[in-house]
CSV table of C-alpha atoms in Angstrom, one decimal:
chain,number,residue,atom,x,y,z
K,63,MET,CA,15.3,-5.3,-14.6
K,64,ILE,CA,14.3,-3.1,-11.9
K,65,GLU,CA,13.7,-4.0,-8.5
K,66,THR,CA,10.5,-3.3,-6.6
K,67,THR,CA,12.6,-2.2,-4.1
K,68,GLU,CA,13.4,0.3,-6.3
K,69,PHE,CA,10.5,1.7,-4.6
K,70,ALA,CA,11.2,1.9,-1.2
K,71,ASP,CA,12.5,5.2,-0.7
K,72,ILE,CA,9.9,6.5,-3.3
K,73,PRO,CA,7.2,8.6,-1.6
K,74,THR,CA,3.0,7.2,-2.2
K,75,THR,CA,1.8,11.2,-2.5
K,76,THR,CA,4.5,10.9,-5.5
K,77,LEU,CA,3.2,8.2,-6.5
K,78,ALA,CA,-0.1,9.5,-7.0
K,79,ASP,CA,0.4,12.7,-8.1
K,80,LEU,CA,2.0,10.6,-11.6
K,81,LEU,CA,-0.6,7.3,-11.7
K,82,GLY,CA,-3.8,9.0,-10.3
K,83,ARG,CA,-6.8,8.0,-7.9
K,84,ASP,CA,-7.6,5.4,-9.8
K,85,ARG,CA,-4.4,3.2,-8.4
K,86,VAL,CA,-4.3,4.1,-4.1
K,87,MET,CA,-6.7,2.2,-2.7
K,88,ASP,CA,-9.6,4.4,-0.7
K,89,ILE,CA,-8.4,6.0,2.9
K,90,GLY,CA,-10.2,2.6,5.7
K,91,ILE,CA,-6.7,0.4,4.1
K,92,ARG,CA,-4.1,2.6,6.5
K,93,PRO,CA,-1.5,1.6,8.7
K,94,LEU,CA,-2.7,-0.2,12.4
K,95,TRP,CA,0.4,0.9,14.2
K,96,GLY,CA,2.9,4.1,13.7
K,97,PRO,CA,5.2,5.5,12.5
K,98,VAL,CA,5.3,2.4,10.2
K,99,PRO,CA,8.4,2.3,7.9
K,100,ARG,CA,7.8,2.2,4.1
K,101,VAL,CA,6.9,-0.8,2.6
K,102,ALA,CA,7.5,-1.8,-1.1
K,103,GLY,CA,7.7,-5.0,-3.3
K,104,PRO,CA,5.7,-7.2,-5.8
K,105,ALA,CA,2.0,-8.4,-4.8
K,106,PHE,CA,1.5,-11.8,-4.1
K,107,THR,CA,-1.6,-11.7,-4.3
K,108,VAL,CA,-4.6,-13.8,-2.1
K,109,ARG,CA,-8.8,-13.7,-1.7
K,110,CYS,CA,-10.7,-14.8,0.8
K,111,PRO,CA,-14.6,-14.6,1.1
K,112,PRO,CA,-15.9,-13.1,3.6
K,113,GLY,CA,-15.5,-14.9,7.2
K,114,ASP,CA,-13.2,-17.6,5.8
K,115,ASN,CA,-9.2,-16.5,6.2
K,116,LEU,CA,-7.7,-20.2,4.6
K,117,MET,CA,-5.1,-18.8,1.8
K,118,LEU,CA,-3.7,-16.0,3.6
K,119,HIS,CA,-2.5,-18.4,5.8
K,120,ALA,CA,-1.7,-20.4,3.4
K,121,ALA,CA,0.1,-17.8,1.4
K,122,ILE,CA,2.6,-17.5,3.9
K,123,HIS,CA,4.1,-20.3,3.4
K,124,ARG,CA,5.0,-20.0,-0.2
K,125,ALA,CA,5.0,-15.9,-0.8
K,126,PRO,CA,8.2,-15.2,-2.1
K,127,ALA,CA,10.9,-12.8,0.6
K,128,GLY,CA,10.0,-9.5,-0.5
K,129,SER,CA,6.6,-10.0,-1.5
K,130,VAL,CA,4.0,-8.0,-0.2
K,131,ILE,CA,1.2,-10.1,-0.1
K,132,VAL,CA,-2.2,-8.1,-1.1
K,133,VAL,CA,-5.9,-10.3,0.6
K,134,GLU,CA,-9.2,-9.3,-1.1
K,135,SER,CA,-12.0,-10.5,1.8
K,136,GLY,CA,-14.4,-7.0,2.4
K,137,ASP,CA,-15.1,-8.8,5.6
K,138,LEU,CA,-15.5,-6.6,8.5
K,139,ASP,CA,-16.9,-8.8,11.0
K,140,HIS,CA,-13.4,-11.9,11.3
K,141,ALA,CA,-9.8,-11.5,12.0
K,142,LEU,CA,-7.9,-12.7,8.2
K,143,ALA,CA,-5.0,-12.7,10.2
K,144,GLY,CA,-3.8,-12.7,15.1
K,145,GLY,CA,0.2,-12.1,15.9
K,146,ASN,CA,1.1,-15.4,14.7
K,147,VAL,CA,0.4,-15.2,11.1
K,148,CYS,CA,1.9,-12.3,11.4
K,149,ALA,CA,4.8,-13.8,12.5
K,150,VAL,CA,5.8,-16.3,10.2
K,151,ALA,CA,5.1,-14.1,7.6
K,152,GLN,CA,8.0,-11.8,9.3
K,153,ARG,CA,9.7,-14.5,9.8
K,154,ARG,CA,9.8,-15.7,5.7
K,155,GLY,CA,11.4,-12.1,5.4
K,156,VAL,CA,7.5,-11.1,3.7
K,157,ALA,CA,7.8,-7.0,3.7
K,158,GLY,CA,4.5,-6.8,5.1
K,159,PHE,CA,0.0,-7.1,4.3
K,160,VAL,CA,-1.9,-5.5,2.7
K,161,LEU,CA,-5.5,-6.1,3.4
K,162,ASP,CA,-8.9,-5.4,2.3
K,163,GLY,CA,-10.3,-6.6,5.8
K,164,LEU,CA,-9.5,-7.2,9.8
K,165,ILE,CA,-7.0,-8.6,11.7
K,166,ARG,CA,-6.5,-9.4,15.4
K,167,ASP,CA,-3.3,-9.6,18.5
K,168,LEU,CA,-2.2,-5.9,17.2
K,169,ALA,CA,-0.4,-5.5,20.3
K,170,GLU,CA,1.5,-8.4,19.2
K,171,VAL,CA,1.3,-7.4,15.5
K,172,ARG,CA,2.9,-3.6,16.5
K,173,GLU,CA,6.1,-4.6,19.3
K,174,ALA,CA,6.8,-7.3,15.9
K,175,ARG,CA,7.0,-4.0,14.1
K,176,PHE,CA,5.3,-6.0,11.5
K,177,PRO,CA,3.4,-3.6,8.4
K,178,VAL,CA,0.7,-4.6,8.0
K,179,PHE,CA,-2.4,-2.3,6.0
K,180,ALA,CA,-5.8,-2.7,6.6
K,181,ARG,CA,-9.2,-2.3,7.4
K,182,GLY,CA,-8.6,-2.2,11.3
K,183,VAL,CA,-8.6,-4.8,14.0
K,184,ILE,CA,-11.7,-6.9,15.8
K,185,PRO,CA,-10.8,-10.2,18.4
K,186,ILE,CA,-12.8,-12.5,16.7
K,187,PRO,CA,-11.0,-15.2,13.6
K,188,GLY,CA,-12.1,-16.2,10.6
K,189,ALA,CA,-12.7,-20.0,9.4
K,190,LYS,CA,-10.8,-22.0,7.5
K,191,ASN,CA,-12.1,-23.8,5.2
K,192,ALA,CA,-12.3,-22.1,1.4
K,193,VAL,CA,-9.9,-23.4,-0.8
K,194,ALA,CA,-8.8,-21.1,-4.1
K,195,PRO,CA,-6.2,-20.4,-6.5
K,196,LEU,CA,-3.7,-17.9,-5.1
K,197,GLY,CA,-2.1,-15.4,-7.3
K,198,GLY,CA,-4.6,-14.5,-9.6
K,199,GLY,CA,-5.9,-10.5,-9.8
K,200,VAL,CA,-7.5,-8.6,-6.4
K,201,ARG,CA,-9.7,-5.6,-5.5
K,202,CYS,CA,-8.0,-4.2,-2.4
K,203,GLY,CA,-9.4,-1.0,-1.4
K,204,GLY,CA,-11.3,-0.5,-4.8
K,205,VAL,CA,-7.4,-0.6,-6.8
K,206,ARG,CA,-7.1,-3.5,-9.0
K,207,VAL,CA,-4.0,-5.5,-8.4
K,208,GLU,CA,-2.3,-7.9,-9.7
K,209,ALA,CA,0.7,-10.5,-9.2
K,210,GLY,CA,4.1,-9.1,-9.3
K,211,ASP,CA,2.7,-5.3,-9.3
K,212,VAL,CA,4.5,-3.0,-7.4
K,213,VAL,CA,2.8,-2.4,-4.5
K,214,VAL,CA,4.2,1.0,-1.9
K,215,ALA,CA,2.2,1.5,0.5
K,216,ASP,CA,3.7,3.9,4.0
K,217,GLU,CA,1.7,6.8,6.4
K,218,GLU,CA,-0.1,8.5,3.7
K,219,GLY,CA,-1.2,5.6,1.7
K,220,VAL,CA,-1.4,2.6,-0.2
K,221,VAL,CA,-0.5,2.5,-4.2
K,222,ALA,CA,0.2,0.0,-6.0
K,223,VAL,CA,2.1,0.4,-9.6
K,224,PRO,CA,1.0,-1.6,-12.3
K,225,ALA,CA,4.2,-4.2,-13.6
K,226,ALA,CA,4.3,-3.1,-16.7
K,227,ARG,CA,4.8,0.5,-15.8
K,228,ARG,CA,7.4,0.5,-13.0
K,229,ALA,CA,10.6,0.8,-14.9
K,230,ASP,CA,8.9,4.6,-16.3
K,231,VAL,CA,6.9,5.5,-13.2
K,232,LEU,CA,10.4,4.6,-11.4
K,233,ALA,CA,12.4,6.8,-13.8
K,234,ALA,CA,9.7,9.6,-13.3
K,235,ALA,CA,9.6,9.7,-9.4
K,236,ARG,CA,13.1,9.5,-9.8
K,237,ALA,CA,13.6,12.8,-12.0
K,238,ARG,CA,10.5,14.5,-10.2
K,239,LEU,CA,12.4,13.9,-6.5
K,240,ALA,CA,15.3,14.9,-7.9
K,241,LYS,CA,13.9,18.3,-9.1
K,242,GLU,CA,11.7,19.0,-5.8
K,243,ALA,CA,15.0,18.3,-3.8
K,244,GLY,CA,17.0,21.4,-5.2
K,245,GLU,CA,13.9,24.1,-5.1
K,246,THR,CA,13.6,26.0,-1.7
K,247,LEU,CA,10.8,26.8,0.0
K,248,ASP,CA,10.9,30.0,-1.7
K,249,ASP,CA,11.2,28.7,-5.0
K,250,TRP,CA,7.6,27.2,-4.2
K,251,GLU,CA,6.0,29.5,-3.2
K,252,ALA,CA,6.9,32.6,-5.9
K,253,ALA,CA,6.3,29.4,-9.3
K,254,HIS,CA,2.7,28.9,-6.9
K,255,ARG,CA,1.8,32.0,-6.2
K,256,ALA,CA,2.3,33.0,-10.1
K,257,ARG,CA,0.4,29.3,-11.0
K,258,ILE,CA,-2.7,30.1,-8.9
K,259,ASP,CA,-3.4,34.0,-9.7
K,260,GLU,CA,-3.2,32.9,-13.2
K,261,ILE,CA,-5.9,30.9,-12.8
K,262,LEU,CA,-7.5,33.1,-10.5
K,263,ALA,CA,-7.8,35.2,-13.3
K,264,GLN,CA,-8.8,33.3,-16.0
K,265,GLY,CA,-12.2,32.6,-13.4
K,266,GLY,CA,-12.4,36.0,-13.6
K,267,PHE,CA,-11.4,36.6,-9.5
K,268,GLU,CA,-10.3,40.1,-8.7
K,269,GLY,CA,-9.1,40.6,-5.7
């Protein structure tokens, strides 16, 4: 079985080229401090209704070490987590948070170097009332994420690799990176110009 940590050296740009737009989260889901390390791990999925963060606070005590906690929320008025929640998650081995929402205590999170990809920060916390199951399918940044999908996040963005495709995608990504590593800039420029000139000629461009 291929371990999801093997995706840690695969850039999101490579995965995006292979998987296409529908597996890439929207540009609102960004690293909240930098330079951020690349995060890769199986998704531990959480749903939090707007204004409530109970299930994320429950998840940090239940998510396996190495997992990426992925939260569906969409709330831009309340924080899903703060410094202590992030610190406990980090201490328990959670690889990072990918949140369709906000956090607070950014200075603490940045100082601890805990990777958080989210829509931003706000100082007001959410309530803790809404009990819901963990581990179901969620939508985060416009992408459907199932528990166990491989989430890879870096400064370029966040990509969710379907669990059923992880072996094939990893092999294809490694092959692409190996090819690129053996290609000089001169090689790339020559191939690129030939391809662009061919497309221009097919479109009737002269010049």
